[in-house]
Coordinates of C-alpha atoms in Angstrom, one line a residue:
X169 CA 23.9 9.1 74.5
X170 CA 20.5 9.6 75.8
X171 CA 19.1 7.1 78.2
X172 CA 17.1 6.0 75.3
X173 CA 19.7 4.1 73.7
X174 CA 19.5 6.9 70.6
X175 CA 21.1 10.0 70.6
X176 CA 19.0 11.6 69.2
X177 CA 15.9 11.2 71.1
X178 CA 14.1 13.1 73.2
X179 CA 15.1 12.0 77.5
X180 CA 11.3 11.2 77.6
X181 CA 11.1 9.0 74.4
X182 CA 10.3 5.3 75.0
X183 CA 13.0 3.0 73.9
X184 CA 13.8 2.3 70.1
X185 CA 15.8 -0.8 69.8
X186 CA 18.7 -0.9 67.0
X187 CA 16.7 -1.7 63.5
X188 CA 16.6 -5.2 62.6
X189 CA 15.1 -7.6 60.0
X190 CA 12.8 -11.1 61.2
X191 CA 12.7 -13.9 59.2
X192 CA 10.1 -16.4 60.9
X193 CA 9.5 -19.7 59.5
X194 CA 6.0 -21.1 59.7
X195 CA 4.9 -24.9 59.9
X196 CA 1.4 -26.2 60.3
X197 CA 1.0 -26.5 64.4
X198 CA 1.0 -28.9 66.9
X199 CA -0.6 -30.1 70.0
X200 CA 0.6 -29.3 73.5
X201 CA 0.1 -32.7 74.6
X202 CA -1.5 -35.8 73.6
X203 CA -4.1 -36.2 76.1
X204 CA -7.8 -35.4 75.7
X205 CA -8.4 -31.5 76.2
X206 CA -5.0 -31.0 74.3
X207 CA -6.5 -32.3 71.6
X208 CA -9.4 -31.3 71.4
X209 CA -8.0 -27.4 71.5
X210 CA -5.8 -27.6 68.4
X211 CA -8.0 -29.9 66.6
X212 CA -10.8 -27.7 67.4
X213 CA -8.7 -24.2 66.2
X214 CA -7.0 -26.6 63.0
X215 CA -10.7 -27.9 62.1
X216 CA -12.2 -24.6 62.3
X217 CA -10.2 -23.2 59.9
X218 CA -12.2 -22.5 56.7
X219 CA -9.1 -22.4 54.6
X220 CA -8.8 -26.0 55.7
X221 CA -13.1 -27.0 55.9
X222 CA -14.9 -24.8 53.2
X223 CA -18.0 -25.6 54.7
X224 CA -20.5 -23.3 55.9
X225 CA -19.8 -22.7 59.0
X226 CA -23.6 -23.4 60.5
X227 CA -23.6 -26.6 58.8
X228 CA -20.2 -27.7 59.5
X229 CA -19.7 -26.5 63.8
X230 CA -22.4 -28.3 65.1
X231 CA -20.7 -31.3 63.5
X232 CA -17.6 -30.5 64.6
X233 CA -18.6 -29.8 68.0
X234 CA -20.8 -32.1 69.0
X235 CA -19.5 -35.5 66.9
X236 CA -16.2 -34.9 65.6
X237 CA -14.7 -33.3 68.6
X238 CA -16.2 -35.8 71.5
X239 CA -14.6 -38.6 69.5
X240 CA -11.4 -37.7 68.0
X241 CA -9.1 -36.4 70.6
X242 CA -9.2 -39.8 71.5
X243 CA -8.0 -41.8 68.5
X244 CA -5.4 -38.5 67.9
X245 CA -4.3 -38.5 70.5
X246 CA -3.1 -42.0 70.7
X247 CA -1.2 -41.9 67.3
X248 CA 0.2 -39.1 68.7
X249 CA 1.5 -41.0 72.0
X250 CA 3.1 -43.7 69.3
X251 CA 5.8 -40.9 68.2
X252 CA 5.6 -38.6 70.7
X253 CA 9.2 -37.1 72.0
X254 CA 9.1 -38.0 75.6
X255 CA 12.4 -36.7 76.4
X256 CA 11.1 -32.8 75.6
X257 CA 7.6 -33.9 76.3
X258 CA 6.6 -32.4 72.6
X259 CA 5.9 -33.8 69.2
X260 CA 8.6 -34.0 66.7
X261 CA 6.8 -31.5 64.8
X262 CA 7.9 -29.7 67.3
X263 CA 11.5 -30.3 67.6
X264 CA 12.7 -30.5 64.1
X265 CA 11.1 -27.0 63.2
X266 CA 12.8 -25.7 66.5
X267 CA 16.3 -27.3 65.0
X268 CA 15.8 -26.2 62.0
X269 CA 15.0 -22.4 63.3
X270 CA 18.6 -22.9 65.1
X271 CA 20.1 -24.3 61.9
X272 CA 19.2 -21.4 59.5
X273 CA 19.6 -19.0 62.3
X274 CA 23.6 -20.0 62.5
X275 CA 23.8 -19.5 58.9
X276 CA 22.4 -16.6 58.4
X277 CA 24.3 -14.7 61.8
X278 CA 27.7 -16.3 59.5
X279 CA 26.3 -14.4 56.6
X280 CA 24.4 -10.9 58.4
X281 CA 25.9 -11.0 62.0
X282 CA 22.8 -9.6 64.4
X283 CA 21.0 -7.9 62.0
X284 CA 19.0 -11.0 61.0
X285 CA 16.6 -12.4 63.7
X286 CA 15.3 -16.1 63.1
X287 CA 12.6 -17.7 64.4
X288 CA 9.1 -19.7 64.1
X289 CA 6.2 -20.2 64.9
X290 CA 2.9 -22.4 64.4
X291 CA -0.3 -21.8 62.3
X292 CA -2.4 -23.6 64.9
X293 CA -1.0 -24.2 68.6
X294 CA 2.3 -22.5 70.1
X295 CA 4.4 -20.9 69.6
X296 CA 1.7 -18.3 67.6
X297 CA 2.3 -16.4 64.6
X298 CA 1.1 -13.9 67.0
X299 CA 3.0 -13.8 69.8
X300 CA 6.3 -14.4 67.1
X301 CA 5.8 -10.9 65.0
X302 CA 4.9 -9.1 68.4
X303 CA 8.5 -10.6 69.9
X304 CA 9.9 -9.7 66.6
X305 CA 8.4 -6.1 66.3
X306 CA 9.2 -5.6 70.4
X307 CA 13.0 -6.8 69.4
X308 CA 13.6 -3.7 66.9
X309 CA 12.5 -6.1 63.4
X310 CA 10.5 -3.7 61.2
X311 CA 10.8 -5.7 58.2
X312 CA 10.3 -9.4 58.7
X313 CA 10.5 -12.4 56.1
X314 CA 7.8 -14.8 56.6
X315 CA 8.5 -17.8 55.3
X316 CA 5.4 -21.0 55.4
X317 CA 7.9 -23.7 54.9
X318 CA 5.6 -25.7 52.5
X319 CA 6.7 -26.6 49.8
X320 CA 3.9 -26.3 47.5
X321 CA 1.3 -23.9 47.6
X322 CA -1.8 -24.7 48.9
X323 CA -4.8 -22.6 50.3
X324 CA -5.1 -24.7 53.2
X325 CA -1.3 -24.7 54.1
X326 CA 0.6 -21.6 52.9
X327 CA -2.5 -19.2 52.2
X328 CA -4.4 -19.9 56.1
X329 CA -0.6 -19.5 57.3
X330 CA -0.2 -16.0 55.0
X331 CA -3.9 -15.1 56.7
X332 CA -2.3 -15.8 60.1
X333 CA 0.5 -13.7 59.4
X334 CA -1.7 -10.6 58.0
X335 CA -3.5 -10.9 61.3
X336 CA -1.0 -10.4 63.6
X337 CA 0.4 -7.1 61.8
X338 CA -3.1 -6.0 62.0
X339 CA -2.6 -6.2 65.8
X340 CA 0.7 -4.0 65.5
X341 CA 0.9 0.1 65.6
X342 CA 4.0 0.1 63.9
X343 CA 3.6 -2.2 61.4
X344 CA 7.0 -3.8 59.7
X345 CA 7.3 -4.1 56.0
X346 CA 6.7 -7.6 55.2
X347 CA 7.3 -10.3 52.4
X348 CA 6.0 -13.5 52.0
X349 CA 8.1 -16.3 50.3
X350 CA 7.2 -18.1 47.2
X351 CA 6.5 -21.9 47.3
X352 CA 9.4 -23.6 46.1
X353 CA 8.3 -27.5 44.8
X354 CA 10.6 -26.7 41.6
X355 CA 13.7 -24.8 42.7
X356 CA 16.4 -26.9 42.2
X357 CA 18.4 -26.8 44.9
X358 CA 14.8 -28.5 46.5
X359 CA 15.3 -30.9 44.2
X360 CA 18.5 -31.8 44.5
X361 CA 18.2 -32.4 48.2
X362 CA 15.1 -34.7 47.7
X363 CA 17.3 -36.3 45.1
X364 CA 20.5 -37.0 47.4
X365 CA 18.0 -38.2 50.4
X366 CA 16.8 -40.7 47.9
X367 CA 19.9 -42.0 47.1
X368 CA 21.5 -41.8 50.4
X369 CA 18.2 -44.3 51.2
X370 CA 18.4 -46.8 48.4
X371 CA 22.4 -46.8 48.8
X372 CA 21.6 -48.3 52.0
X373 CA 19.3 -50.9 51.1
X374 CA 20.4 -54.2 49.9
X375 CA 17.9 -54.8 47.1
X376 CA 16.4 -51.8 45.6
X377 CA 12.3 -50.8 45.7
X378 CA 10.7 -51.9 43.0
X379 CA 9.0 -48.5 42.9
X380 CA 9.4 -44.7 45.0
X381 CA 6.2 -43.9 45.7
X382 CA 5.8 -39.8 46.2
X383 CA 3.3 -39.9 48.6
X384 CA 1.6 -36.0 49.4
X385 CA -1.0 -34.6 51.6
X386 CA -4.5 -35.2 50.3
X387 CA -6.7 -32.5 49.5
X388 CA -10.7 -32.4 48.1
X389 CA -10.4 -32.6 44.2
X390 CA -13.1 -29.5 44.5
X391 CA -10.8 -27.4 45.7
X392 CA -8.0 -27.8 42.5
X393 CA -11.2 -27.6 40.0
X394 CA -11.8 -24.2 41.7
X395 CA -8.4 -22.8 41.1
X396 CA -5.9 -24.5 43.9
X397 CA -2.4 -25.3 41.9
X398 CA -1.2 -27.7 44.5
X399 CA -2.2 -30.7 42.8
X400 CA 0.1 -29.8 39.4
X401 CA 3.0 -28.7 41.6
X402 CA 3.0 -32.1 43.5
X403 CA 3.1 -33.5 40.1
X404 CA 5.9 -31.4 38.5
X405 CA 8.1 -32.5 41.9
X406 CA 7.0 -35.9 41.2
X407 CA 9.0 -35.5 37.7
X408 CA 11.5 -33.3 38.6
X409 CA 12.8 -35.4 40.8
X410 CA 12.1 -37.8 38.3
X411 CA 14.5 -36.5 35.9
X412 CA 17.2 -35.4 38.2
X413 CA 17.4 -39.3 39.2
X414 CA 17.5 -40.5 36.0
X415 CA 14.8 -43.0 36.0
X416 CA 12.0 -44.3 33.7
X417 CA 8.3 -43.6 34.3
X418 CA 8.0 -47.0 36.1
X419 CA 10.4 -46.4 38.8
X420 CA 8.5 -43.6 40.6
X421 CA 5.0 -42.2 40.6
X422 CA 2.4 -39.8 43.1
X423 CA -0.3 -40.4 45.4
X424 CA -1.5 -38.7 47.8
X425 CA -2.6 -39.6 52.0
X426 CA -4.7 -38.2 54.8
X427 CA -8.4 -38.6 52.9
X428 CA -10.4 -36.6 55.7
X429 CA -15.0 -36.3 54.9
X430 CA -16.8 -38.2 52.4
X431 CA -16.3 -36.5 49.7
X432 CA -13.7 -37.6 46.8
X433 CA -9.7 -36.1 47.4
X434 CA -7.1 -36.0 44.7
X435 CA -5.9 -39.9 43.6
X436 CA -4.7 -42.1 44.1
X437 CA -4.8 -42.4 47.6
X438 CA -1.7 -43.9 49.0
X439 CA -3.0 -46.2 51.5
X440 CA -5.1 -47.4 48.5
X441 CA -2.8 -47.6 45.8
X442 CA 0.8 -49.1 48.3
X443 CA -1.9 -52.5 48.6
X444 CA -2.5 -52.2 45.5
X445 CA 1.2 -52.3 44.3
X446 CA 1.8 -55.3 46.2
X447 CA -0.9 -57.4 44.6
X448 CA 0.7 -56.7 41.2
X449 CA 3.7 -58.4 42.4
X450 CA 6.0 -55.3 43.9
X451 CA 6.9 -56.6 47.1
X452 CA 9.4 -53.9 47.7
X453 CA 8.6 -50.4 47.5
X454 CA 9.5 -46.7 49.2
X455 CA 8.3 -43.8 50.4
X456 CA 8.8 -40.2 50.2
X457 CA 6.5 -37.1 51.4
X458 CA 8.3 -34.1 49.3
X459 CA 5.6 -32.1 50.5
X460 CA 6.1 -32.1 54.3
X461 CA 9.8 -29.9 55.5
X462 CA 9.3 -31.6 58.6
X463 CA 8.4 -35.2 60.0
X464 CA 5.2 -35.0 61.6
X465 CA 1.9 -37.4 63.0
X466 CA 1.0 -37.2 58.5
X467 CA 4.7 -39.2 57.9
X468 CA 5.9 -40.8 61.2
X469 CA 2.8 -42.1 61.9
X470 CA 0.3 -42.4 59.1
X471 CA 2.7 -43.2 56.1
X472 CA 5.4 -45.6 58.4
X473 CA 2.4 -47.1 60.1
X474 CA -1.2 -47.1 58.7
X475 CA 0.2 -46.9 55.0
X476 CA 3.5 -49.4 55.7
X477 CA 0.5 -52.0 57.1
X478 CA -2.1 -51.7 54.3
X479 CA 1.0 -52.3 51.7
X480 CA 2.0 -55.7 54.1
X481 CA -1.6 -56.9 54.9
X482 CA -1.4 -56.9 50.8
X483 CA 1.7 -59.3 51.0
X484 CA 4.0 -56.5 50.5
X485 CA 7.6 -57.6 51.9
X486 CA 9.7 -54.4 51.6
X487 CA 8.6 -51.4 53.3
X488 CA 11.3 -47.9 53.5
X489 CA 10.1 -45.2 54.5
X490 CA 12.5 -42.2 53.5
X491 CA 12.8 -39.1 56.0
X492 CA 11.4 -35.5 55.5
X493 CA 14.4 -33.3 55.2
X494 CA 14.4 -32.0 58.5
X495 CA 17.9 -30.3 59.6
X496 CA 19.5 -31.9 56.9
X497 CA 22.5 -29.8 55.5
X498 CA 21.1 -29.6 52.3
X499 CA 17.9 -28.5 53.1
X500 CA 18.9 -25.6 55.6
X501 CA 21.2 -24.5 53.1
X502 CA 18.2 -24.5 50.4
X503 CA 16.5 -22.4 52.9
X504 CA 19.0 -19.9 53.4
X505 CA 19.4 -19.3 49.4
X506 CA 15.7 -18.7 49.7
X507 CA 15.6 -16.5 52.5
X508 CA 18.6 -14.4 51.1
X509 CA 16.5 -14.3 47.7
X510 CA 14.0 -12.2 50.1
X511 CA 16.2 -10.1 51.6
X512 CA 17.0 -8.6 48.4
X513 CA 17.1 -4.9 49.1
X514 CA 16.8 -5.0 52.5
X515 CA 20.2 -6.1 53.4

């Protein structure tokens, strides 16, 4: 054996690590901190994303800079502070992804051994999608699985993380073979596990909702009359789930949260519609976010604060909100069938 590590190498080669395939798991990004500066950097690198603000970019950075950027850190930042993880000083974004990196990572070495390396990484914030494919390309991985874990497809969640992705190989002399992972709102093992946390919740309660409400994040109605599907694939969940319950059209329904500009986003909008619920007499509804993998500030925050007070300021009485699916069993198993879907001829 040459001091390479390979026998048969050249003495002078540089090292070649033992092959390997990456499967890194994406999720939107998160700030390093709630205070004002680390703020301001990831909503400054999330709201100059033109995947995520289609504006023209002379028109829409002098905005951002000078208005939205002085101000919002602030009021961010403090809803981050509400559910921030004090123990790891991070957000849960932030944890759950990293536990549910561990998670898959244990399955897969049962299934592979070492020749699967799992990990993640961030759209916006740390860790990047850079610095993951050049640990993962430095580690020996020249193939790698990246997987956005959205659900749904949506250009300004899976495609800007795809982007991010297709940048960093740009960035690499060696460049791994790569596959991206399809979204995956109606597989049914998805559903299944959206189906069991449902009923795990309503087993618990001592009256049941008088409605599920499948709340998802927002986006412009512009962008699915120009071609975006995420707006049908939140609805097909929506009934999927629907049917796999067994329940009539009454018992559940869709909306959709984080309205962001003046212009008109996809309805109804759940703050909206949750007051408006409890005006028609449903005093007891729930909540699900099918499209978020993770708890973040858009469920922890927004739907069990901002959304739970608009439906009780309306004389709502009743409010559960229902957990992402996190590290749940089910879900990192659902994962792993997908992953292994990808590996298909590589393994």
């Amino acid at each position: 054996m040459t001091p390479t590590g390979q026998p048969h190498l050249p003495q002078d080669h540089p090292p070649v690590p033992a092959a390997k395939i990456g499967v890194l798991i994406a999720n939107l990004g998160t700030p390093d901190g709630y205070d004002y500066w680390s703020m301001r950097r990831y909503l400054n690198e999330f709201l100059s994303d033109q995947r995520v603000i289609d504006y023209a970019r002379w028109k829409w950075q002098p905005l951002l800079q000078l208005v939205i950027l002085s101000k919002r850190p602030f009021s961010s930042g403090a809803n981050y502070k509400l559910i921030w993880n004090e123990e790891k000083n991070e957000s849960p974004l932030m944890t759950i992804t990293r536990s549910q990196a561990d998670s898959l990572r244990q399955v897969l070495r049962g299934r592979h051994g070492d020749r699967v390396m799992v990990d993640f990484c961030m759209r916006y914030g740390r860790p990047s999608t850079k610095a993951k494919v050049r640990e993962m390309v430095e580690a020996g991985c020249t193939r790698i699985v990246f997987f956005p874990l959205y659900p749904h497809y949506a250009g300004a969640t899976t495609a800007t993380a795809n982007d991010q992705f297709f940048r960093a190989l740009m960035d690499e002399k060696w460049q791994p073979a790569s596959r991206t992972v399809a979204p995956y709102f109606a597989r049914s093992s998805y559903i299944e596990a959206l189906a069991q946390s449902v009923e795990r919740a309503y087993g618990a309660l001592e009256t049941k909702p008088d409605i599920l409400i499948c709340s998802y994040h927002g986006m412009p109605k512009r962008y699915l009359m120009t071609g975006d599907p995420y707006h049908c694939q939140c609805q097909k969940t929506t009934r999927l789930l629907k049917e796999r319950l067994g329940w009539g059209d009454d018992a559940i329904t869709t909306t959709f949260q984080s309205v962001f500009g003046p212009e008109e986003w996809l309805k109804p909008y759940t703050v909206e519609h949750v007051a408006d619920l409890a005006k028609q007499g449903k005093k007891r509804i729930a909540v699900v976010a099918p499209a978020f993998s993770a708890d973040c500030i858009e469920t922890l925050e927004e739907i069990n604060g901002e959304i739970r007070e608009s439906f009780e300021h309306a004389g709502g009485e009743s409010f559960t909100y229902i957990p992402c699916l996190n590290d749940d069993a089910a879900h990192i198993d659902m994962l792993a069938e997908v992953v292994d879907e990808n590996l298909w001829g590589w393994i």
